[in-house]
């Protein structure tokens, strides 16, 4: 099957996430990166494109959208990997021309932008895919499948956390670009750790349990000197159907690299998963010995096997999980190109709804915290 | 040095915690159990005492207090290991006669009882020791020492949790005695999981960090059918000095036996400790590799070595940690008998203040939860 | 039931293992330590006895054996906790007088002594118990039970190791007493690490599998400068019935405290246990998810529950495992005092056979290694 | 930089390892797969090539070598991913025409073939790279660097093992193709588990320590019914310079997927690494707390960072480690194309010497085991 012609917006200047998207798009060989508007100036963009072997370079995403839409062999999809505040405008430019969008999260930096983007998605025939990449891990698919199958019984408790430590010191004052834009409200939006990683925790909890957060009570802190955005967030959650939870996100917890961890407990059993050891899933049926499920190992079910590339015991990691989003995006794109309805084609892929949920989550966190942690609806 | 003559109230009928106290009192050979009022009737008490080889048996704690106080060779100290609602009356009977009290936690079942007991302690010359046993673990002493030494810098974040699973099913409806009294407000007080295990989590967080909880916002749940007391509790904490925290206690989380876990993060580093693997302590100085400290291993400091009996790599456990409370109680008793001031003699031993803190913690949890998780002062 | 009157030989001068035996003898309250010949001179012995609150002190084990045997209320049993080369003479003195012996391992320092002791045991009516203490861990009992029950099918492979690191540097040249006698052939015998800890590994492998080592091929090394006894040993094992194995003992492996570890694999499944985390046992039935069994947790069977004192999740450790040997020794002693046959009374307790097996193991290791690792029968 | 034109021999029929090579070749975008002789017949090959989007398909490797060598835009390198007995002939066909070879391990199925291939490599100007892929893991590079830097001091002990469980049952009798050829001497050669995975363990031990195995004493078993090749192997190792070691390989150890594990101990410290958790490396400097190094985390040095794609805490896995071999192969190929000497261009890449070492290892294992585990030189 022919590879999908892909463009990229952002990702030029040694940005971490741009490189991740490119590797992810190659792993399963479904995409061919043929165009880019990789940086803020035409010169920088062209230099990056040449270094990466990308044939067509543009000075801006608008130029790229226009030109590619006009070509017979123009891009079919685009990856948007810029800082948050550019997502909306870039996505709209491509959606308006029927070019499928694969966009980094969180959705946008403001709720206004988010709503406008939501409209743009509704009016386009193209797909909008948000790279909530952790949903691509095989054992997360396994966990979701087990909850849906009733292995845990009705869910009572959800414990989710995403601690990091890289902002323990105030690196934004020392010239680190990643730290600068992530702690800058004009580029990141109103959420600090809650936007950058809290949204991942929130998304993952909902993805695995199939529940939605109805309301939350949040206490946000900015421990770093001079910070205005939260670098640590505590909150309690109330889910649809009566389950309760806690969520902790932090970027000032020394010793934690990307320690995203999810624990779910129901009337019949529990599950536990850690992003840093993603090939394992603890399953604890009540009253029986704990079981350690492994990726593609004994007990693995269809949904995890379907997104697993190699036998158990040879670990797959972050890039493979990310690649699964790209692989399923390729399936979805080919499917809608073949006439399928968008919603059906998306399958479990995170899209505009996941993005809007994330924006509402950020908004509720900030509102609750300003209101002394009062319960706030999403 | 002569062993301390010890009595015991409760602990007769195969009760879990009575046996623990007895083993703990023997490990370091500082006590001799010579008297007991072990059960609710004279006959049962006598039978238990004989089975255990305890020379003097009484039909009630009042009888025991009176008789032993009158003997030249009467007990010097008493262990109170009854359900919560008996603690206050029993403790007062012995304190009034100058007999030192070692009492199980939580302090009492009502705040009224607690206040009365506080008064009784104030008016007695005897010591009152509360068995917050987890403070006796060597690596907890190590953690406390490291925080006090500034190894972590000023504390920012405290994450503490104590999940269990034994009440996942409603065992109190199936005749399990332990489950019956613990879910019964008339015997346990207003706290369910928060009283039984949440107080341990609260106490440990404060013991290690040297901070106090100023206020909390709590969301309590009773998932078990027909339960009125909480079996799961989520809360956010605000500590003196600006640190923030989260606390989770649960008795309905399948796969968790006694998974008490404490994590503390400061400006310079972090610590992590799990009760189920108590001989280890993770220390994560910011920007350096994680270090795994072991009991009596490389890097162990004075306070942990002082309460450690055997070389590293041969695990000490729950009973040894509990025994440390008894060993230090023996030191304290001999010290006040020799004329020392009570406060000085107590050292780091938990006493009436820890007990009152626990009662205030329970009260604040219940009050906050009833008030939709509003911040509530302790 | 009355406590057993116990004496002790050795264990006076802050020796590690003497204190362990004393704590172990107290934990289950079955013994009362009433006499001792704790040190090499009457004065030192008396000082130690007084410090420990032991009523009767003797200047030598001969004096103690004679005097205690003559008393109506003399000791019923004696613990021998001296360096290896004293075991045989001391044990024989008490066995000859019908006093039960609880002896530290390895059996003796020479095969000659061992054979003489074997004869003495055969001629005595008293019990001889060797403290292969690791056999007292609950999850080791569980493992043995599971192998015996056929949960693993016929055993194919046994991997056992006991690495330590305390002799990485040549501490015996720096005045450390423990290091001095353990590296001295006149006091330790022909085995270094193989005698001190290799015998534990060998014993445990046999205890759990129910198999015996028929022959071995060993390569011993003395890495420490100036050492004559092995401080590291590699060997391959052939068991009765066709199972094969490997054994590694080391005292020069930095980062290992007492990392005794046993893995057993059969046609149907496997088991894995680590001494440093003794409350866990991995069970891996072939083709099913791994299961983590916990002490007194779900899946625990009779033999492990029988030697477990407290509920799961509250760890028991080294001292409790050691105490189990004492507790079962008490049962055995009362049983033979009541007329039971010695062999039946011993149950699973390690005795003279385990001791002789250990001596043959040491002998075979040394012989094989001298013979360029040729296969050598035990 | 232009991508290297790559061909592939084997890997057509859903073979596990062919797919791995293809993904590995794509991850860093250095290769373009343009030709293949993927299966045993022209028809099957063509079908596979079409399914994979490979433009040029050939009916045999001879045809491919000849045709591609004749094209201006012919392949520059070829991946050989057939069963072992085809490696030599295929590799020689390409080497003879100056086409670089990336070959799966072990080198060949017979020593005769190996020697012939060694000659062919010597006479060719092309590179020969053997995919000992585990050497590509970042923390293995870190370990090698630390040993070379003297962090461990002179090496004393090497413990390496590679247990699996997939041949616990005799799947070769149930039609599983992977099991059939791996247990068949005519296709696998004289080594079973020792050839398939023991060579990996041997290679990794040498790669990290910089030492060579001088001699070994091996005891091989075939536990599976009807098997002639070993499915379990125990051996003791003697390294150059005096270090000693043990190696265990097994395919019948239930609960082990690909549990390759390496431990190295020197006079000053130790290292421990597990393939199933490859982003971690334990470093245990003697007398200091254990340290857990993480990929790209604190303490990571140049050689591990150089082969690491993403920040610490986001795990890289097996495919990324494999991709590093491909990435470095691309560097080496471009380097020799630019005129560099072959040996210098190879850097740390495993080549024909590693392959011959593996063959000698297999040969020595079999010879030693037949000779009752006598020490045998490699």
mmCIF file of N, CA, C and O in Angstrom, chain A residues 59-105:
data_model
loop_
_atom_site.group_PDB
_atom_site.id
_atom_site.type_symbol
_atom_site.label_atom_id
_atom_site.label_comp_id
_atom_site.label_asym_id
_atom_site.label_seq_id
_atom_site.Cartn_x
_atom_site.Cartn_y
_atom_site.Cartn_z
ATOM 1 N N UNK A 59 8.181 28.641 3.963
ATOM 2 C CA UNK A 59 8.519 29.637 4.975
ATOM 3 C C UNK A 59 7.457 29.775 6.039
ATOM 4 O O UNK A 59 7.722 30.335 7.118
ATOM 5 N N UNK A 60 6.256 29.280 5.772
ATOM 6 C CA UNK A 60 5.194 29.383 6.773
ATOM 7 C C UNK A 60 4.184 28.276 6.525
ATOM 8 O O UNK A 60 4.120 27.700 5.430
ATOM 9 N N UNK A 61 3.408 27.998 7.570
ATOM 10 C CA UNK A 61 2.409 26.924 7.391
ATOM 11 C C UNK A 61 1.329 27.347 6.410
ATOM 12 O O UNK A 61 0.756 26.532 5.697
ATOM 13 N N UNK A 62 1.045 28.678 6.356
ATOM 14 C CA UNK A 62 0.042 29.134 5.396
ATOM 15 C C UNK A 62 0.502 28.830 3.965
ATOM 16 O O UNK A 62 -0.267 28.306 3.152
ATOM 17 N N UNK A 63 1.745 29.174 3.694
ATOM 18 C CA UNK A 63 2.296 28.883 2.363
ATOM 19 C C UNK A 63 2.216 27.397 2.055
ATOM 20 O O UNK A 63 1.846 26.990 0.953
ATOM 21 N N UNK A 64 2.601 26.628 3.033
ATOM 22 C CA UNK A 64 2.612 25.189 2.811
ATOM 23 C C UNK A 64 1.207 24.667 2.536
ATOM 24 O O UNK A 64 0.995 23.872 1.605
ATOM 25 N N UNK A 65 0.266 25.078 3.331
ATOM 26 C CA UNK A 65 -1.106 24.608 3.167
ATOM 27 C C UNK A 65 -1.613 24.941 1.761
ATOM 28 O O UNK A 65 -2.184 24.090 1.068
ATOM 29 N N UNK A 66 -1.390 26.189 1.365
ATOM 30 C CA UNK A 66 -1.872 26.646 0.070
ATOM 31 C C UNK A 66 -1.203 25.849 -1.058
ATOM 32 O O UNK A 66 -1.867 25.296 -1.933
ATOM 33 N N UNK A 67 0.100 25.804 -1.021
ATOM 34 C CA UNK A 67 0.855 25.183 -2.116
ATOM 35 C C UNK A 67 0.601 23.680 -2.211
ATOM 36 O O UNK A 67 0.406 23.129 -3.304
ATOM 37 N N UNK A 68 0.591 23.039 -1.077
ATOM 38 C CA UNK A 68 0.417 21.583 -1.095
ATOM 39 C C UNK A 68 -0.987 21.191 -1.532
ATOM 40 O O UNK A 68 -1.176 20.196 -2.238
ATOM 41 N N UNK A 69 -1.952 21.995 -1.121
ATOM 42 C CA UNK A 69 -3.334 21.706 -1.516
ATOM 43 C C UNK A 69 -3.486 21.814 -3.026
ATOM 44 O O UNK A 69 -4.348 21.148 -3.627
ATOM 45 N N UNK A 70 -2.642 22.622 -3.632
ATOM 46 C CA UNK A 70 -2.742 22.846 -5.070
ATOM 47 C C UNK A 70 -2.022 21.766 -5.883
ATOM 48 O O UNK A 70 -2.246 21.654 -7.090
ATOM 49 N N UNK A 71 -1.174 21.005 -5.259
ATOM 50 C CA UNK A 71 -0.417 19.991 -5.999
ATOM 51 C C UNK A 71 -1.195 18.692 -6.119
ATOM 52 O O UNK A 71 -1.858 18.272 -5.177
ATOM 53 N N UNK A 72 -1.026 18.045 -7.249
ATOM 54 C CA UNK A 72 -1.604 16.711 -7.430
ATOM 55 C C UNK A 72 -1.007 15.749 -6.387
ATOM 56 O O UNK A 72 -1.707 14.952 -5.779
ATOM 57 N N UNK A 73 0.306 15.877 -6.210
ATOM 58 C CA UNK A 73 1.005 14.990 -5.273
ATOM 59 C C UNK A 73 1.258 15.700 -3.932
ATOM 60 O O UNK A 73 2.254 15.452 -3.264
ATOM 61 N N UNK A 74 0.359 16.601 -3.605
ATOM 62 C CA UNK A 74 0.516 17.337 -2.345
ATOM 63 C C UNK A 74 0.331 16.431 -1.132
ATOM 64 O O UNK A 74 -0.154 15.298 -1.249
ATOM 65 N N UNK A 75 0.686 16.957 0.018
ATOM 66 C CA UNK A 75 0.575 16.161 1.247
ATOM 67 C C UNK A 75 -0.877 15.791 1.536
ATOM 68 O O UNK A 75 -1.806 16.556 1.258
ATOM 69 N N UNK A 76 -1.046 14.612 2.074
ATOM 70 C CA UNK A 76 -2.379 14.147 2.463
ATOM 71 C C UNK A 76 -2.642 14.445 3.938
ATOM 72 O O UNK A 76 -3.775 14.529 4.373
ATOM 73 N N UNK A 77 -1.562 14.564 4.693
ATOM 74 C CA UNK A 77 -1.699 14.804 6.136
ATOM 75 C C UNK A 77 -0.548 15.682 6.601
ATOM 76 O O UNK A 77 0.488 15.747 5.940
ATOM 77 N N UNK A 78 -0.773 16.336 7.742
ATOM 78 C CA UNK A 78 0.277 17.191 8.280
ATOM 79 C C UNK A 78 0.409 16.958 9.783
ATOM 80 O O UNK A 78 -0.588 16.748 10.472
ATOM 81 N N UNK A 79 1.644 16.983 10.244
ATOM 82 C CA UNK A 79 1.897 16.907 11.687
ATOM 83 C C UNK A 79 2.199 18.298 12.216
ATOM 84 O O UNK A 79 3.073 18.977 11.665
ATOM 85 N N UNK A 80 1.517 18.690 13.264
ATOM 86 C CA UNK A 80 1.744 20.010 13.865
ATOM 87 C C UNK A 80 2.431 19.825 15.209
ATOM 88 O O UNK A 80 1.856 19.250 16.133
ATOM 89 N N UNK A 81 3.658 20.294 15.275
ATOM 90 C CA UNK A 81 4.483 20.019 16.455
ATOM 91 C C UNK A 81 5.105 21.302 16.995
ATOM 92 O O UNK A 81 6.210 21.297 17.543
ATOM 93 N N UNK A 82 4.377 22.386 16.889
ATOM 94 C CA UNK A 82 4.819 23.696 17.383
ATOM 95 C C UNK A 82 4.478 23.850 18.866
ATOM 96 O O UNK A 82 3.762 23.023 19.422
ATOM 97 N N UNK A 83 4.932 24.942 19.492
ATOM 98 C CA UNK A 83 4.379 25.271 20.805
ATOM 99 C C UNK A 83 2.860 25.434 20.725
ATOM 100 O O UNK A 83 2.302 25.709 19.646
ATOM 101 N N UNK A 84 2.210 25.324 21.876
ATOM 102 C CA UNK A 84 0.744 25.230 21.947
ATOM 103 C C UNK A 84 -0.003 26.360 21.247
ATOM 104 O O UNK A 84 -1.054 26.143 20.633
ATOM 105 N N UNK A 85 0.523 27.590 21.352
ATOM 106 C CA UNK A 85 -0.261 28.729 20.883
ATOM 107 C C UNK A 85 -0.375 28.804 19.364
ATOM 108 O O UNK A 85 -1.154 29.576 18.835
ATOM 109 N N UNK A 86 0.386 27.970 18.661
ATOM 110 C CA UNK A 86 0.324 27.966 17.189
ATOM 111 C C UNK A 86 -0.616 26.875 16.663
ATOM 112 O O UNK A 86 -1.055 26.909 15.510
ATOM 113 N N UNK A 87 -0.938 25.901 17.528
ATOM 114 C CA UNK A 87 -1.715 24.739 17.065
ATOM 115 C C UNK A 87 -2.967 25.121 16.286
ATOM 116 O O UNK A 87 -3.224 24.603 15.194
ATOM 117 N N UNK A 88 -3.761 26.022 16.868
ATOM 118 C CA UNK A 88 -5.084 26.279 16.307
ATOM 119 C C UNK A 88 -4.992 26.861 14.900
ATOM 120 O O UNK A 88 -5.631 26.351 13.959
ATOM 121 N N UNK A 89 -4.211 27.891 14.754
ATOM 122 C CA UNK A 89 -4.121 28.531 13.448
ATOM 123 C C UNK A 89 -3.588 27.563 12.400
ATOM 124 O O UNK A 89 -4.110 27.483 11.281
ATOM 125 N N UNK A 90 -2.566 26.849 12.752
ATOM 126 C CA UNK A 90 -1.980 25.912 11.794
ATOM 127 C C UNK A 90 -2.986 24.822 11.425
ATOM 128 O O UNK A 90 -3.199 24.522 10.244
ATOM 129 N N UNK A 91 -3.621 24.256 12.424
ATOM 130 C CA UNK A 91 -4.566 23.171 12.155
ATOM 131 C C UNK A 91 -5.694 23.651 11.248
ATOM 132 O O UNK A 91 -6.095 22.968 10.298
ATOM 133 N N UNK A 92 -6.199 24.845 11.532
ATOM 134 C CA UNK A 92 -7.314 25.356 10.726
ATOM 135 C C UNK A 92 -6.907 25.531 9.266
ATOM 136 O O UNK A 92 -7.701 25.263 8.361
ATOM 137 N N UNK A 93 -5.686 25.966 9.053
ATOM 138 C CA UNK A 93 -5.224 26.177 7.671
ATOM 139 C C UNK A 93 -5.266 24.887 6.856
ATOM 140 O O UNK A 93 -5.611 24.896 5.666
ATOM 141 N N UNK A 94 -4.938 23.787 7.484
ATOM 142 C CA UNK A 94 -4.915 22.519 6.742
ATOM 143 C C UNK A 94 -6.303 21.880 6.681
ATOM 144 O O UNK A 94 -6.711 21.353 5.645
ATOM 145 N N UNK A 95 -7.017 21.948 7.791
ATOM 146 C CA UNK A 95 -8.359 21.361 7.816
ATOM 147 C C UNK A 95 -9.236 22.010 6.741
ATOM 148 O O UNK A 95 -10.037 21.342 6.081
ATOM 149 N N UNK A 96 -9.068 23.325 6.603
ATOM 150 C CA UNK A 96 -9.885 24.055 5.633
ATOM 151 C C UNK A 96 -9.646 23.538 4.217
ATOM 152 O O UNK A 96 -10.502 23.695 3.335
ATOM 153 N N UNK A 97 -8.489 22.939 4.008
ATOM 154 C CA UNK A 97 -8.160 22.442 2.661
ATOM 155 C C UNK A 97 -8.272 20.922 2.573
ATOM 156 O O UNK A 97 -7.756 20.309 1.629
ATOM 157 N N UNK A 98 -8.900 20.338 3.563
ATOM 158 C CA UNK A 98 -9.125 18.890 3.509
ATOM 159 C C UNK A 98 -7.893 18.051 3.777
ATOM 160 O O UNK A 98 -7.860 16.860 3.468
ATOM 161 N N UNK A 99 -6.878 18.678 4.338
ATOM 162 C CA UNK A 99 -5.661 17.927 4.688
ATOM 163 C C UNK A 99 -5.770 17.451 6.143
ATOM 164 O O UNK A 99 -6.062 18.240 7.041
ATOM 165 N N UNK A 100 -5.567 16.157 6.331
ATOM 166 C CA UNK A 100 -5.703 15.561 7.663
ATOM 167 C C UNK A 100 -4.647 16.106 8.607
ATOM 168 O O UNK A 100 -3.505 16.317 8.201
ATOM 169 N N UNK A 101 -5.036 16.302 9.857
ATOM 170 C CA UNK A 101 -4.132 16.917 10.822
ATOM 171 C C UNK A 101 -3.807 15.945 11.960
ATOM 172 O O UNK A 101 -4.711 15.357 12.555
ATOM 173 N N UNK A 102 -2.517 15.818 12.228
ATOM 174 C CA UNK A 102 -2.043 15.080 13.405
ATOM 175 C C UNK A 102 -1.363 16.129 14.275
ATOM 176 O O UNK A 102 -0.341 16.692 13.900
ATOM 177 N N UNK A 103 -1.957 16.415 15.426
ATOM 178 C CA UNK A 103 -1.553 17.585 16.204
ATOM 179 C C UNK A 103 -1.051 17.194 17.594
ATOM 180 O O UNK A 103 -1.641 16.339 18.262
ATOM 181 N N UNK A 104 0.011 17.830 18.026
ATOM 182 C CA UNK A 104 0.527 17.584 19.363
ATOM 183 C C UNK A 104 -0.449 18.159 20.402
ATOM 184 O O UNK A 104 -1.248 19.040 20.109
ATOM 185 N N UNK A 105 -0.362 17.696 21.596
ATOM 186 C CA UNK A 105 -1.237 18.175 22.657
ATOM 187 C C UNK A 105 -0.480 19.105 23.589
ATOM 188 O O UNK A 105 0.748 19.063 23.565
#
